[in-house]
Structures are given as structure tokens and as C-alpha cells.
CSV table of C-alpha atoms and ligand atoms in Angstrom, one decimal:
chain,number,residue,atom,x,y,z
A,1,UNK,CA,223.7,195.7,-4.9
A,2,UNK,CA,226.9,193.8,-6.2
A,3,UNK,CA,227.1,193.7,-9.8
A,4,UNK,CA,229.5,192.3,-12.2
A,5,UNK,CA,228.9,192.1,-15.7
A,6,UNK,CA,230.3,189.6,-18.3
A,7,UNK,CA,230.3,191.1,-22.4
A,8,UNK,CA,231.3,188.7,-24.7
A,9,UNK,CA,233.1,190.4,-27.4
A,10,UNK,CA,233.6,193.5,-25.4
A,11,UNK,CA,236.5,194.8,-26.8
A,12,UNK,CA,235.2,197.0,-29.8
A,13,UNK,CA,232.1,197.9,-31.2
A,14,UNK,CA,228.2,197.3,-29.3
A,15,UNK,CA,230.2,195.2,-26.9
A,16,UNK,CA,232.6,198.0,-25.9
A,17,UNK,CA,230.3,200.7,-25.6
A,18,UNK,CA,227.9,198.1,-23.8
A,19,UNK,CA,231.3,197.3,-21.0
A,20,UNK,CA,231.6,201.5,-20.6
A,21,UNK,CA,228.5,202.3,-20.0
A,22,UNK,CA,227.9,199.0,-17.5
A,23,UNK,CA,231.3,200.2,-15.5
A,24,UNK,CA,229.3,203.9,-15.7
A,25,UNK,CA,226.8,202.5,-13.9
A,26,UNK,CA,228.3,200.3,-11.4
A,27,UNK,CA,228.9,197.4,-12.4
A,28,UNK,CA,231.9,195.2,-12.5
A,29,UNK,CA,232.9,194.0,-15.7
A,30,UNK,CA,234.9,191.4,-17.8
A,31,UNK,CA,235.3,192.1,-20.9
A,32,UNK,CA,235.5,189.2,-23.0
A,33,UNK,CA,237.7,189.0,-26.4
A,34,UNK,CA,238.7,186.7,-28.9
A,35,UNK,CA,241.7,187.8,-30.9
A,36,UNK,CA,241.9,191.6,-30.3
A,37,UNK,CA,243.7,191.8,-27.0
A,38,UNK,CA,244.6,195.6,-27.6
A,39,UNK,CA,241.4,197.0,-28.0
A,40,UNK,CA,240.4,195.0,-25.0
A,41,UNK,CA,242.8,196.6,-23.0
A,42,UNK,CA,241.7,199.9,-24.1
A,43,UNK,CA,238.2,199.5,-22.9
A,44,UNK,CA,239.7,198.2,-19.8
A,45,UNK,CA,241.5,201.2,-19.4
A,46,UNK,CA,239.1,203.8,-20.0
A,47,UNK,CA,237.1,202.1,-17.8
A,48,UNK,CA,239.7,202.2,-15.2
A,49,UNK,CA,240.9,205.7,-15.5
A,50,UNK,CA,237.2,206.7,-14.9
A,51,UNK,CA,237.5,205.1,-11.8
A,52,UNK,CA,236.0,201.5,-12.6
A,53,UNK,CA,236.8,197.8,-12.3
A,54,UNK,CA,236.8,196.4,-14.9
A,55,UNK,CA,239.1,193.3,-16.5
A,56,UNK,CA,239.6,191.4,-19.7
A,57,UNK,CA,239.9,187.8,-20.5
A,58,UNK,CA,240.5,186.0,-23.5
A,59,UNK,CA,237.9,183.1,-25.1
A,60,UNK,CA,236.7,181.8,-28.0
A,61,UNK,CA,232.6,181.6,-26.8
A,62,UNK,CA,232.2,178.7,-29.5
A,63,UNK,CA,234.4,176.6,-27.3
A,64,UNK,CA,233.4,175.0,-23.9
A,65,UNK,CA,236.2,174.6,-22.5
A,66,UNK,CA,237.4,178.6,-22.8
A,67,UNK,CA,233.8,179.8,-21.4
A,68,UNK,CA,234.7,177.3,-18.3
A,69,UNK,CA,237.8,179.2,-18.1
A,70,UNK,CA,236.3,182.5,-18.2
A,71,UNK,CA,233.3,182.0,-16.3
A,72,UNK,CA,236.2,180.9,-13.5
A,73,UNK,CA,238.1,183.8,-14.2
A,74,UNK,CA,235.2,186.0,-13.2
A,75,UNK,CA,234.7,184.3,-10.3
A,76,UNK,CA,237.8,184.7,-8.7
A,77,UNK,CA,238.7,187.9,-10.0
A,78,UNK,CA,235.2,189.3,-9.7
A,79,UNK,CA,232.7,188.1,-8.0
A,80,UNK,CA,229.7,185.9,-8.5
A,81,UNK,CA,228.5,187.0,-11.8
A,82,UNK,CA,225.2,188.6,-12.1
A,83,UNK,CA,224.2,189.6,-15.9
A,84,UNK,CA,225.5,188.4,-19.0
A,85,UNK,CA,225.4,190.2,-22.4
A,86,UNK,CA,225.8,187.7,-25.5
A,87,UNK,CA,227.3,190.3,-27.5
A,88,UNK,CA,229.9,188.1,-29.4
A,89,UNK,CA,229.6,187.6,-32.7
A,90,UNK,CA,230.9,187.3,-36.5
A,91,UNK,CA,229.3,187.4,-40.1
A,92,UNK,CA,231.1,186.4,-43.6
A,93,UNK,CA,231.4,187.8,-47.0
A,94,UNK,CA,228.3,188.9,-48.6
A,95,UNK,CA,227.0,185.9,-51.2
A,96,UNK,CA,224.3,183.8,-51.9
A,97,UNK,CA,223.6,180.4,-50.6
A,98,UNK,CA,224.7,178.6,-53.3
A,99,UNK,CA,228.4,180.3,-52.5
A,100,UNK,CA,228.1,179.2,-48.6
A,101,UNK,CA,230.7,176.4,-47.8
A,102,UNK,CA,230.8,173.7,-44.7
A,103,UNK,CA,233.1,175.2,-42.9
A,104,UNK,CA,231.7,178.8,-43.3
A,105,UNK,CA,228.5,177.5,-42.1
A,106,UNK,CA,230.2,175.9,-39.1
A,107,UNK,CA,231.9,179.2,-37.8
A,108,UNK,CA,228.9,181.5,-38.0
A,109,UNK,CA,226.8,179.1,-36.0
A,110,UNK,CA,229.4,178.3,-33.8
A,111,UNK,CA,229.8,181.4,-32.6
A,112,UNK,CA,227.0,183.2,-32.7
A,113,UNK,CA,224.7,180.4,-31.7
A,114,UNK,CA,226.9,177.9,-29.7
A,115,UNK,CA,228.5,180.5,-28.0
A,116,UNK,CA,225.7,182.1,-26.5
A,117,UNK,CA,224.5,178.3,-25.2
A,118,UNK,CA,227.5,178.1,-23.8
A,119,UNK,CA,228.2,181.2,-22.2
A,120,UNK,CA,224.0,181.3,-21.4
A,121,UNK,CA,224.6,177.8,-19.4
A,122,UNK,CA,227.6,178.8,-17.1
A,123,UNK,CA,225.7,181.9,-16.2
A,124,UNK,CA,222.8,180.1,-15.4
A,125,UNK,CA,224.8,177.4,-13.4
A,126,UNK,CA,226.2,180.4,-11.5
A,127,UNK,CA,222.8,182.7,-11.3
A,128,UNK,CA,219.9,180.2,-11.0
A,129,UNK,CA,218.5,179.7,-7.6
A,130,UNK,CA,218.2,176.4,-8.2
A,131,UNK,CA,221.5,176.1,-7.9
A,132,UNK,CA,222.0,178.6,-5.4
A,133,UNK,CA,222.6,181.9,-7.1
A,134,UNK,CA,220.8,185.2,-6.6
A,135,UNK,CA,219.4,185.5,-9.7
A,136,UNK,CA,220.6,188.0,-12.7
A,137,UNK,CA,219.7,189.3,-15.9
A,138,UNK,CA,221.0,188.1,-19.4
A,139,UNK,CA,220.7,190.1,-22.9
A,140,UNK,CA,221.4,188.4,-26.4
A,141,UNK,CA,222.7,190.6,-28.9
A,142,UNK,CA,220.3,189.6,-31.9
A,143,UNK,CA,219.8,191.5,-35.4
A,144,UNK,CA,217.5,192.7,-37.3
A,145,UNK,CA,218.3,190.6,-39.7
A,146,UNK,CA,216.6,187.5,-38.1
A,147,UNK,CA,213.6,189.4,-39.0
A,148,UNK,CA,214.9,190.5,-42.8
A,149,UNK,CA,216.6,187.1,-43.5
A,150,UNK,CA,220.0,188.7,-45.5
A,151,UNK,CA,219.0,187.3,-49.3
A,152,UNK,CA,222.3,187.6,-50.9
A,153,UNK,CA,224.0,188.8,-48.2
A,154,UNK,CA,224.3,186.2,-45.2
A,155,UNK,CA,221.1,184.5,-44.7
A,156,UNK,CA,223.5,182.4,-42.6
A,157,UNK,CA,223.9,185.2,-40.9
A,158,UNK,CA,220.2,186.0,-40.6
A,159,UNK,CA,219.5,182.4,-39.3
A,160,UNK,CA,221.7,182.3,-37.1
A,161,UNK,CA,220.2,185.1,-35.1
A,162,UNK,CA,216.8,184.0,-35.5
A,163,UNK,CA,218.1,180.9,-33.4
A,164,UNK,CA,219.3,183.7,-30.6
A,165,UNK,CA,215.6,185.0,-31.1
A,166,UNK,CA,214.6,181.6,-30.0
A,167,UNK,CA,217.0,181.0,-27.4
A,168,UNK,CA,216.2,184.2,-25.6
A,169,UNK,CA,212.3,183.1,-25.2
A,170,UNK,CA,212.9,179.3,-24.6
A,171,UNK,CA,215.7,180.1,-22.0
A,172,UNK,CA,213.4,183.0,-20.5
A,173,UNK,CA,210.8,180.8,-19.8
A,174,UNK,CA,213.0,178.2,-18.5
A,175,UNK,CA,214.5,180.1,-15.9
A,176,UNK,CA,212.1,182.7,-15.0
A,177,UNK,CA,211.0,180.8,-11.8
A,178,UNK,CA,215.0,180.8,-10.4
A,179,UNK,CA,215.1,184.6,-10.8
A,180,UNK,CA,216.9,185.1,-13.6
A,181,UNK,CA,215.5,187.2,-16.9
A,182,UNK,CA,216.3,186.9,-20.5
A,183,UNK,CA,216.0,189.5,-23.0
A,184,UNK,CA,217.3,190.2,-26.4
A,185,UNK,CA,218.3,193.5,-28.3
A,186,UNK,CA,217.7,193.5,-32.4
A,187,UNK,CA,220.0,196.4,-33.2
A,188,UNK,CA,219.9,197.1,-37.6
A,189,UNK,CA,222.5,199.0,-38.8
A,190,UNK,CA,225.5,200.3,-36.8
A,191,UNK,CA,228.3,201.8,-37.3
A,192,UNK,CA,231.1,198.8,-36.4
A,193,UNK,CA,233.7,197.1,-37.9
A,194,UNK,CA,231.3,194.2,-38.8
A,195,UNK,CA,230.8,195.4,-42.0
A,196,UNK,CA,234.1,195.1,-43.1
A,197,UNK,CA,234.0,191.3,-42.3
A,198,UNK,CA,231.2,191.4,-44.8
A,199,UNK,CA,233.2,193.1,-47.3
A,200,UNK,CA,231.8,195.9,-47.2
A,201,UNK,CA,233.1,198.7,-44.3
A,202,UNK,CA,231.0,201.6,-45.7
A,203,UNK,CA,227.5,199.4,-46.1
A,204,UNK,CA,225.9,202.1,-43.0
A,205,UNK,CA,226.4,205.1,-45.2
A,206,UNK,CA,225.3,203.7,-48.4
A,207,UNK,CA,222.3,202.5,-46.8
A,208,UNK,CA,221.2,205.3,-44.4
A,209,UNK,CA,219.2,207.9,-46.5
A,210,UNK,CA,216.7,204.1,-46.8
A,211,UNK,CA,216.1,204.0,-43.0
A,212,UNK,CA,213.0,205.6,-41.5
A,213,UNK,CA,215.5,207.2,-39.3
A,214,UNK,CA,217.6,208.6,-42.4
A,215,UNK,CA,220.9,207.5,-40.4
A,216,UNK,CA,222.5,204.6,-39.1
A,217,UNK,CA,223.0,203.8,-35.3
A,218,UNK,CA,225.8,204.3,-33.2
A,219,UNK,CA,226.8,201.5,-30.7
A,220,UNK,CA,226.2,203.9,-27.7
A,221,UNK,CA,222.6,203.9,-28.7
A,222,UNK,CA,222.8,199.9,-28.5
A,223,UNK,CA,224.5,200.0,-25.4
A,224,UNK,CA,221.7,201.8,-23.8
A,225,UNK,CA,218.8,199.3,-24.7
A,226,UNK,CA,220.8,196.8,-23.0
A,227,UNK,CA,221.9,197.8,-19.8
A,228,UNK,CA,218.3,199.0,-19.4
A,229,UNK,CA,217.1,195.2,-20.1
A,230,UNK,CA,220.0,194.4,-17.5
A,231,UNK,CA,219.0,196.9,-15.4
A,232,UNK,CA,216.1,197.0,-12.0
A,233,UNK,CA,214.3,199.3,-14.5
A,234,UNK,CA,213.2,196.4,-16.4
A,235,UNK,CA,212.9,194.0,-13.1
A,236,UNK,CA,209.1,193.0,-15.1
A,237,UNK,CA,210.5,192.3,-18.4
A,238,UNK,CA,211.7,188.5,-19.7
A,239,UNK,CA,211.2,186.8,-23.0
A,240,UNK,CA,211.3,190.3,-24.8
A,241,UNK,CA,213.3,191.4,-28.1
A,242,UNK,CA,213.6,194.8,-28.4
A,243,UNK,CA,214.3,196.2,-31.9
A,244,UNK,CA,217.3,199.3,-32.0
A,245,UNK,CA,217.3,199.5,-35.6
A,246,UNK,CA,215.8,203.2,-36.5
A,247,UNK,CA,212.4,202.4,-37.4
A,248,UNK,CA,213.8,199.4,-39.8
B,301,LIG,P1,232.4,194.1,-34.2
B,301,LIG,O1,232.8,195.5,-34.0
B,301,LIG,O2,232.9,193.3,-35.4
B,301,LIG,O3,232.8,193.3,-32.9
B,301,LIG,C1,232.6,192.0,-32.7
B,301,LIG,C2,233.1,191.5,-31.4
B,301,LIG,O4,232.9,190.1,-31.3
B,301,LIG,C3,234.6,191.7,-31.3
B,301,LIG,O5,234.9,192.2,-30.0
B,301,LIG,C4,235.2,190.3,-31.4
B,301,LIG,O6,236.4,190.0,-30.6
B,301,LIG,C5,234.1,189.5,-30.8
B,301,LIG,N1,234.1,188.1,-31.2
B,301,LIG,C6,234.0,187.6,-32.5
B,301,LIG,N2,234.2,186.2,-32.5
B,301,LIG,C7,234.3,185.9,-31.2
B,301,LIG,C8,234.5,184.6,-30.5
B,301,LIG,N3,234.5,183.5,-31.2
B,301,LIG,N4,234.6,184.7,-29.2
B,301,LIG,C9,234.6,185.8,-28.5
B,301,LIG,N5,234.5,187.0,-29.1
B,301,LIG,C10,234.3,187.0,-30.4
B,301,LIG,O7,230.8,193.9,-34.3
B,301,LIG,P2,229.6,194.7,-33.7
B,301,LIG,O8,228.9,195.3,-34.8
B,301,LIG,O9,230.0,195.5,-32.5
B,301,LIG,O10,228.7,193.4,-33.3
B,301,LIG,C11,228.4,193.1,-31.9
B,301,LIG,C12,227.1,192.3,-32.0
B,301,LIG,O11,226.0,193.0,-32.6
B,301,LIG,C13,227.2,191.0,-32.9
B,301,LIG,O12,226.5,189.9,-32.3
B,301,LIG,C14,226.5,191.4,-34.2
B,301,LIG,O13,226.0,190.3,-34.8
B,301,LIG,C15,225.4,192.3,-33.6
B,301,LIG,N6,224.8,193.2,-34.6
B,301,LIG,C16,225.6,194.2,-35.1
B,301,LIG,C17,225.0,195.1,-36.0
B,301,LIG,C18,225.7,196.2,-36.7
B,301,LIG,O14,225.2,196.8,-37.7
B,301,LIG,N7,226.9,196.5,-36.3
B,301,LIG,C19,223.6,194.9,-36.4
B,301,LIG,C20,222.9,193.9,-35.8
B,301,LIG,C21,223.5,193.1,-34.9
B,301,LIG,P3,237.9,190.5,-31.1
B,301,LIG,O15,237.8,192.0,-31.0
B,301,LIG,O16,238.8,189.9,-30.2
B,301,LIG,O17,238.0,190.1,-32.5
């Protein structure tokens, strides 16, 4: 079967190990960035030198019109899209709500909420055999944190991925009759760069030895829940979060 892949912030961290593992098994992918063109490329090229297709296109997934242009992108350079990971996404320092700004709200949600909408709805558009498609499969990068809610750290954060949470069963639901499955991964902690955003690069080790696990995650280990849920191995499961989070 033709596959091509589209991972949203594919260019480090989940999302990168997410696009080499997708190219390992077959499928054509676009890896998505925002600002970081060079570790995009490098992704692309390990992909390639492994003997992969794989290419990467710039977007901000909080804005409309750059998912139109990377949805289009895929299409011509690709293929018809069939899977979607909404891997994209961004946290802010550690504080407590009182601390939380306007415009720090804003960007949180809008990219890891609006985005996936947006990015959800092109693939749908594209997928949906309602409109024609062939059906695909389509994996939200969640957290466990929509589960913990983040107190004084980023309960925006937190709330914002309990609307993913929501998102993946509504959209699930809505589009299981057209072919196309929804799913969500809840990974807790791994060991990215996100944690610097929060101000805090080393917050995996100091909280490791508190994990049932006694260790934090490595993106490889994410990467494998969800090309499973993207995979004909889980052709039976929709409207399903599956925690990667050590126990937590
Ligand atoms: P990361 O290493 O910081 O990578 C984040 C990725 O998102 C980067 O590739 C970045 O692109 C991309 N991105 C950010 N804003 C974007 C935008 N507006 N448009 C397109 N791409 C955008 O983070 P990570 O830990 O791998 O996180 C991946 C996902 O896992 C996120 O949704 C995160 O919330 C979730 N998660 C992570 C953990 C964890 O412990 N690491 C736990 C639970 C959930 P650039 O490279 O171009 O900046």
C-alpha cells in the first residue's frame, strides 16, 4: 500500500524519531518544521541515506494559510496523504496562573490546539471518503499532563492537551464511517528539548527515580506507540489514548 506520512514538528525530538521510524517502515514522509530548518534537514537526510523518501517543509500549524501550503506541498511532492501525526507543539516557562499573560495563553493554544484542527481538517479533506479519499489514520501527540493538570508549572500547558484529548474522540467518531481512525499518544516524561522551553532542560533526571519506571522515556519509545496506532496492526482501534509515560 502507498503511504506517505505528514509529522508536524518533525524535525527534533518525538517528531523526529516518529519521521525515522515511519520512513523505516515504508512510508513516505514530510517532515514538518517551524523555525529549525537544520535539524529538519538532518532527519531528512538520515532518512535518505537509508534509502527513504522523505522531505521537509516549513509551517507554522497555528496558521491556516501555511497548513494549506503544506498540505499542497505533500500533494505534489508526495502523494495523496494517508496518516497524520499532530506531533507539533510548544510549552512556556514554568509559573502559576496568576503569572500567565494574554499573549502567552494565545500561543500555547494556538499551536497546540489550533494547529492540530487545522492540520486535522486538511487531512480529512484529503482522506475522508466522503470526499473521495481512501481513508488513513491520524495520531495526536497528547501528554500526560492533560491527565496531571501542571499546578505551577503550565496548567496552560495541561489544558491545552486535554483539548487534544477531546479532539481525538470527537474527530474519531466523526469520521470513523469515511475510513479514517483517530488516535492519541499521552507520552509523560521524555528526554527532549521541551524542557528547556520550560526552563528547565534537566527536569527528566531530576524527576526519574519518582516514576514507577525509575527512568524517563526516550522519543524512540514514543515513536513506536504511534506508528503502531498508524499502522494495519491497529486497523480496530479509533477514539483511543494510549498512555507512554512509564507507569505515571
Ligand atoms: P521538542 O523537542 O521541543 O520539539 C518540538 C517540535 O515542535 C519542534 O520540531 C518544533 O519545530 C515543532 N513546533 C513548535 N511549534 C511549531 C509550530 N507552530 N508549527 C510547526 N512546528 C512547531 O519537543 P518534544 O518533546 O519532541 O515534543 C513533541 C510533542 O510531544 C509535543 O506535542 C509535546 O507537547 C509532546 N510531549 C512531550 C513530552 C516530553 O516529555 N518531551 C511529554 C508529553 C508530551 P522547530 O524544530 O522548527 O522549532
Amino acid at each position: 500500500m502507498d503511504r506517505v506520512v505528514v509529522i508536524t514538528g518533525g524535525g527534533r525530538g518525538i517528531g523526529a524519531a516518529t519521521a525515522r521510524l515511519a520512513a523505516r517502515r515504508g512510508y513516505r514522509v514530510c517532515v514538518n518544521y517551524h523555525r529549525d530548518a537544520g535539524a529538519a534537514e538532518r532527519v531528512v537526510e538520515a532518512i535518505t541515506d537509508d534509502g527513504g523518501t522523505a522531505i521537509a517543509v516549513p509551517a507554522d500549524v497555528g496558521r491556516a494559510e501555511d497548513v494549506e501550503r503544506l498540505f499542497a506541498t505533500v500533494d505534489t511532492e508526495l502523494g495523496g496523504v494517508t496518516a497524520l501525526v499532530n506531533n507539533a507543539g510548544v510549552l512556556e516557562r514554568q509559573c502559576r496562573l496568576d503569572e500567565m499573560d494574554e499573549h502567552r495563553l494565545l500561543r500555547v493554544l494556538q499551536t497546540n490546539v489550533v494547529g492540530c484542527f487545522l492540520t486535522a481538517r486538511q487531512a480529512v479533506l484529503r482522506m475522508s471518503t466522503r470526499y473521495g479519499g481512501a481513508g488513513g489514520a491520524i495520531v495526536n501527540v497528547s501528554s500526560a499532563a492533560a491527565r496531571i493538570g501542571s499546578p505551577g508549572e503550565y496548567i496552560d500547558y495541561a489544558a491545552s492537551k486535554g483539548a487534544v484529548d477531546t479532539l481525538t474522540r470527537g474527530l474519531a467518531l466523526e469520521v470513523a464511517a469515511e475510513g479514517i481512525r483517530v488516535n492519541a499518544v499521552r507520552p509523560g516524561f521524555i528526554d527532549t528539548e521541551i524542557h528547556a522551553s520550560g526552563g528547565e532542560p534537566g527536569r527528566v533526571a531530576r524527576l526519574a527515580g519518582q516514576l514507577p519506571l525509575g527512568r524517563g522515556g526516550r522519543p524512540e519509545e514514543v515513536a513506536e506507540a504511534v506508528v503502531w496506532l498508524l499502522s494495519e496492526a491497529a486497523s480496530y482501534t479509533t477514539g483511543t489514548i494510549l498512555d507512554v509515560a512509564g507507569g505515571r
